[in-house]
Amino acid sequence: MSLLPNTPKPWLDLLALMHDEVRFQLQGLMRPLEKLMGPIALIQQPGGTEPEGYVGITRQANYQRLLLSEWALAQKHPEEFLRRAAMNEQMFLQLKRQDNQQARTIVMLMDVGPEQLGKPRLIHLAIWVLLIKRALGSNAEFFYGFVQDEKQTLYKSIDRKNMLEVLASRQCSGVNRLNLQAWQKIVETKCEEEGFAVSECWLVGGKTCAEYEVEFPNLKRLAVTEKLLSEEPKLILRLLSNINREKVIELVLPDDNACVHMLRNPFKSASKSLITDASKKYDIVGMGATSRNGRKIAFRTKDRGIALYSIPGSANGSLGKVRYFMPVEGETFAAVNVTKRRLAMLTFDNDNWYLYLNNTSDLGKISFSRSQRYPLSSNLNSISEFILTRNDDENNLWIVDEKKILRKINCDEKTSVFKTVATQVMAVEYFENALFYVAHTNSGFEVVTYSDKEHQEKAVYHSNLTESDKLASQVFVHSSGPWRYKSVGSLAFPVEKNKWALVSHSNIHSTVTVLEEETVIGTININQLVLDGVESLDVNLRKKNCLLVLSGDQKTLHARVESLDLVIYEQDYVITEIKLNTNKPYLHYRDSTGAYCVYSFPRRELLMRIEG
């Protein structure tokens, strides 16, 4: 028996070429879109329909076409024959009719102007793939074009190169009535020359594209807009047609990094530097770099790689899968940035800096010229951290080098260089979409915020201390108050040999005495400690920030403010390294056994212990 050849399915071939994660996410967008689009509109040609053989089997009763096997059953088992007839279980041959439909075509026109930059282009991609599938299923031709294309070219090829062209096409001008009128003539001329009828003409764009009244045959307009002030990335889709009423849906998008991957190159394979092996024990060194939500932590390993762990939510939780990253041959890790969704890594070679944005795969590799060097940390056991800020105009990378110089580089410019922002920087953080840093000045030190959106710097606090300020070789900060122009969080810095100053967001000063053998590790709000007896304290005192002090034996941690001195954590082993997550009340430390531990103040339990 000979097998019929498989029907070509170019849309499946395109999906098969994509990275697994991108294909899965794109298909997740396609499912609700396919439901929104509904069935294809068929154009009937005048005239009757004549039979043309058989096309299959059906249960629609016509005993002239009853299968021979059913007649045989009637002769041998008449009761069963009658039962099958009563239950509508009998099988009949299905007639094939001559195609009475005119040659059909589906046309897609995409708005590639400013309104559709970014995430709306994902909908263009998903609709493009769906219309290829739709045309194939209805035996129709498929043409597509770009509204702002001055040559008004209708494209027909559908392959990897064409998909990348769909994603890359963009114009600085928006849609206007002249664009659409010109396309209307092109489509009409195409119909006349090639003798086909347009089953559907899809116009995909922004609000402007949907507002113009145009007379394309069987027009369907899909308006795509981003939903603002939403907790998760969403698009609002409005489908308007001449036949059906308006349909509106909200579509939840993948995370930002996955969207970037799909838009830049969905065919890009996973990075060769990525290795995932949860069973392997990694030799982690030094203190980790944590995400602001406190749930992710990255370590440098002895073999110069990076190991990314998930911190359990409770003492009974497991570490789960560990992701391991090794730099590409010839590159060296410089610093990392950890968020709850991805790990960004900055590497360098002799010629370039490379910024990797990784989740479970390589979500893009941005390179820019290494036309200058900056001093890297000479401590191979430490892991430097950088900050990424994004706005409509540019994506900036901020990092403090070994000489305490804060530098910035625009990742969008491949020839850009690191620019010096401030010197003698003691702390840098990123809260509430604004970056702030603490730096020494001639008269003391100040807290400065920088808004990427407004491109402005503004000092929100300046110390009025003079000579004593020179003792402030280190400053601790806490995000108990947003670091905005009119409000700052808590600062802690030494003002005398055994005294530290605490400055709250309302600029209230207090001093705390620290013994010579004790070590200050940070500042935190008392309410976040969730300690026995805290409720009995004065309300105003509970709202204050306290100083966290490690005792001389390095086993006990104290919280101090004014006359209050509370023991908040004790352990059996000597603590050799310690730091506080300034965004989440988690304590990170290494003990004398070499183990790395994470302790939660709100839960009052040890969340993670990685043996050394």
CSV table of C-alpha atoms in Angstrom, one decimal, residues 429-606:
chain,number,residue,atom,x,y,z
A,429,GLU,CA,20.9,51.0,45.2
A,430,TYR,CA,17.8,50.9,42.9
A,431,PHE,CA,14.4,51.5,44.4
A,432,GLU,CA,11.0,52.6,43.0
A,433,ASN,CA,12.4,53.0,39.4
A,434,ALA,CA,15.0,55.4,40.6
A,435,LEU,CA,18.7,54.8,41.3
A,436,PHE,CA,20.3,56.4,44.3
A,437,TYR,CA,23.9,56.5,45.5
A,438,VAL,CA,25.7,57.8,48.6
A,439,ALA,CA,29.0,59.6,48.0
A,440,HIS,CA,31.5,61.7,49.9
A,441,THR,CA,31.7,65.4,49.3
A,442,ASN,CA,34.1,68.0,50.5
A,443,SER,CA,31.8,69.0,53.3
A,444,GLY,CA,30.5,65.5,54.2
A,445,PHE,CA,28.5,63.2,52.1
A,446,GLU,CA,25.1,63.2,50.3
A,447,VAL,CA,22.4,60.9,49.0
A,448,VAL,CA,21.7,61.5,45.3
A,449,THR,CA,18.9,60.0,43.3
A,450,TYR,CA,18.9,59.7,39.5
A,451,SER,CA,15.7,59.3,37.6
A,452,ASP,CA,16.3,57.6,34.2
A,453,LYS,CA,12.9,58.7,33.0
A,454,GLU,CA,13.5,62.4,33.8
A,455,HIS,CA,17.3,62.3,33.2
A,456,GLN,CA,17.8,64.3,36.4
A,457,GLU,CA,20.0,64.0,39.5
A,458,LYS,CA,19.0,65.5,42.8
A,459,ALA,CA,20.5,65.4,46.2
A,460,VAL,CA,17.8,64.3,48.7
A,461,TYR,CA,20.0,64.4,51.8
A,462,HIS,CA,23.2,66.1,52.7
A,463,SER,CA,24.9,65.6,56.0
A,464,ASN,CA,25.5,68.8,58.0
A,465,LEU,CA,28.2,67.1,60.0
A,466,THR,CA,31.7,68.3,59.2
A,467,GLU,CA,35.0,66.7,60.5
A,468,SER,CA,33.2,63.7,62.0
A,469,ASP,CA,31.9,62.8,58.5
A,470,LYS,CA,35.4,61.8,57.5
A,471,LEU,CA,35.0,58.8,59.8
A,472,ALA,CA,32.1,57.5,57.6
A,473,SER,CA,34.3,55.2,55.5
A,474,GLN,CA,31.2,53.0,55.1
A,475,VAL,CA,27.5,53.8,55.0
A,476,PHE,CA,24.6,51.3,55.4
A,477,VAL,CA,21.2,52.0,53.8
A,478,HIS,CA,17.8,50.5,54.2
A,479,SER,CA,14.7,50.8,52.0
A,480,SER,CA,12.2,51.5,54.8
A,481,GLY,CA,11.3,54.6,52.9
A,482,PRO,CA,11.4,55.1,49.1
A,483,TRP,CA,14.5,56.9,47.9
A,484,ARG,CA,12.7,59.5,46.0
A,485,TYR,CA,13.2,63.3,45.7
A,486,LYS,CA,11.2,64.1,48.8
A,487,SER,CA,11.7,61.0,51.0
A,488,VAL,CA,14.7,58.9,51.8
A,489,GLY,CA,15.2,55.6,53.7
A,490,SER,CA,17.4,55.0,56.7
A,491,LEU,CA,21.1,55.7,56.7
A,492,ALA,CA,23.7,54.5,59.3
A,493,PHE,CA,27.3,55.8,59.5
A,494,PRO,CA,29.9,56.3,62.1
A,495,VAL,CA,30.3,59.7,63.6
A,496,GLU,CA,32.8,59.0,66.4
A,497,LYS,CA,35.1,56.1,67.3
A,498,ASN,CA,32.4,54.1,69.1
A,499,LYS,CA,29.2,55.9,67.9
A,500,TRP,CA,27.0,55.5,64.9
A,501,ALA,CA,24.4,57.9,63.5
A,502,LEU,CA,21.0,56.7,62.4
A,503,VAL,CA,19.2,59.1,60.0
A,504,SER,CA,15.6,58.2,59.1
A,505,HIS,CA,13.6,59.2,56.0
A,506,SER,CA,12.2,62.1,58.0
A,507,ASN,CA,15.8,63.4,58.7
A,508,ILE,CA,15.5,62.5,62.4
A,509,HIS,CA,19.0,61.8,63.9
A,510,SER,CA,19.9,59.5,66.7
A,511,THR,CA,23.1,57.9,67.9
A,512,VAL,CA,23.9,54.4,68.9
A,513,THR,CA,26.9,53.2,70.9
A,514,VAL,CA,29.0,50.4,69.5
A,515,LEU,CA,31.8,48.6,71.4
A,516,GLU,CA,35.2,48.4,69.8
A,517,GLU,CA,35.1,44.6,69.4
A,518,GLU,CA,31.6,44.7,67.8
A,519,THR,CA,30.8,45.0,64.1
A,520,VAL,CA,28.0,46.9,62.5
A,521,ILE,CA,26.4,45.1,59.6
A,522,GLY,CA,23.4,47.3,58.6
A,523,THR,CA,20.2,49.0,59.6
A,524,ILE,CA,16.6,47.7,59.5
A,525,ASN,CA,13.1,48.7,60.6
A,526,ILE,CA,12.2,47.2,64.0
A,527,ASN,CA,8.8,46.0,62.8
A,528,GLN,CA,10.5,43.8,60.2
A,529,LEU,CA,12.2,41.8,62.9
A,530,VAL,CA,9.0,40.1,64.2
A,531,LEU,CA,10.4,39.5,67.7
A,532,ASP,CA,8.8,38.5,70.9
A,533,GLY,CA,7.8,41.5,72.9
A,534,VAL,CA,8.0,44.0,70.0
A,535,GLU,CA,4.3,44.6,70.3
A,536,SER,CA,4.8,45.9,73.8
A,537,LEU,CA,7.2,48.6,72.7
A,538,ASP,CA,6.1,52.2,72.2
A,539,VAL,CA,4.4,52.7,68.8
A,540,ASN,CA,6.8,55.4,67.7
A,541,LEU,CA,9.8,53.2,68.7
A,542,ARG,CA,8.5,50.3,66.6
A,543,LYS,CA,8.4,52.5,63.5
A,544,LYS,CA,12.1,53.4,63.9
A,545,ASN,CA,15.1,51.9,62.2
A,546,CYS,CA,17.7,50.2,64.4
A,547,LEU,CA,21.3,49.4,64.0
A,548,LEU,CA,22.3,45.7,63.5
A,549,VAL,CA,25.4,44.8,65.5
A,550,LEU,CA,27.4,41.6,65.6
A,551,SER,CA,28.8,40.8,69.0
A,552,GLY,CA,32.5,40.4,69.7
A,553,ASP,CA,32.3,36.6,69.8
A,554,GLN,CA,30.7,36.8,66.3
A,555,LYS,CA,27.8,34.5,67.3
A,556,THR,CA,25.1,36.9,68.4
A,557,LEU,CA,23.3,39.6,66.5
A,558,HIS,CA,21.8,42.7,68.3
A,559,ALA,CA,19.3,45.3,67.3
A,560,ARG,CA,20.0,48.7,68.9
A,561,VAL,CA,18.3,52.1,68.9
A,562,GLU,CA,18.2,54.7,71.6
A,563,SER,CA,18.0,52.7,74.9
A,564,LEU,CA,16.7,49.5,73.2
A,565,ASP,CA,19.1,46.5,72.8
A,566,LEU,CA,17.6,43.3,71.6
A,567,VAL,CA,19.2,39.9,70.9
A,568,ILE,CA,17.7,39.0,67.6
A,569,TYR,CA,19.7,36.0,66.4
A,570,GLU,CA,22.2,33.5,68.0
A,571,GLN,CA,24.0,30.5,66.6
A,572,ASP,CA,26.7,28.0,67.7
A,573,TYR,CA,29.3,28.7,65.1
A,574,VAL,CA,31.4,31.8,64.6
A,575,ILE,CA,30.1,34.0,61.8
A,576,THR,CA,33.0,34.8,59.4
A,577,GLU,CA,31.2,36.9,56.7
A,578,ILE,CA,27.8,38.6,57.0
A,579,LYS,CA,25.5,41.0,55.1
A,580,LEU,CA,21.9,42.1,55.1
A,581,ASN,CA,19.6,42.2,52.1
A,582,THR,CA,18.6,45.8,52.1
A,583,ASN,CA,15.3,45.1,50.2
A,584,LYS,CA,14.2,42.0,52.1
A,585,PRO,CA,14.7,41.2,55.8
A,586,TYR,CA,17.0,38.3,55.1
A,587,LEU,CA,20.4,37.8,56.8
A,588,HIS,CA,23.1,36.2,54.7
A,589,TYR,CA,26.3,34.8,56.4
A,590,ARG,CA,29.0,32.2,56.3
A,591,ASP,CA,30.1,30.4,59.5
A,592,SER,CA,33.3,28.8,60.6
A,593,THR,CA,32.4,25.5,59.0
A,594,GLY,CA,32.3,27.1,55.6
A,595,ALA,CA,28.5,26.8,55.3
A,596,TYR,CA,26.5,29.6,53.6
A,597,CYS,CA,23.2,30.4,55.4
A,598,VAL,CA,20.2,32.6,54.8
A,599,TYR,CA,18.0,33.5,57.8
A,600,SER,CA,14.5,35.1,57.5
A,601,PHE,CA,13.7,37.6,60.2
A,602,PRO,CA,9.9,37.6,59.5
A,603,ARG,CA,9.7,33.7,59.6
A,604,ARG,CA,12.4,33.5,62.3
A,605,GLU,CA,13.9,30.4,60.7
A,606,LEU,CA,16.9,29.4,58.6
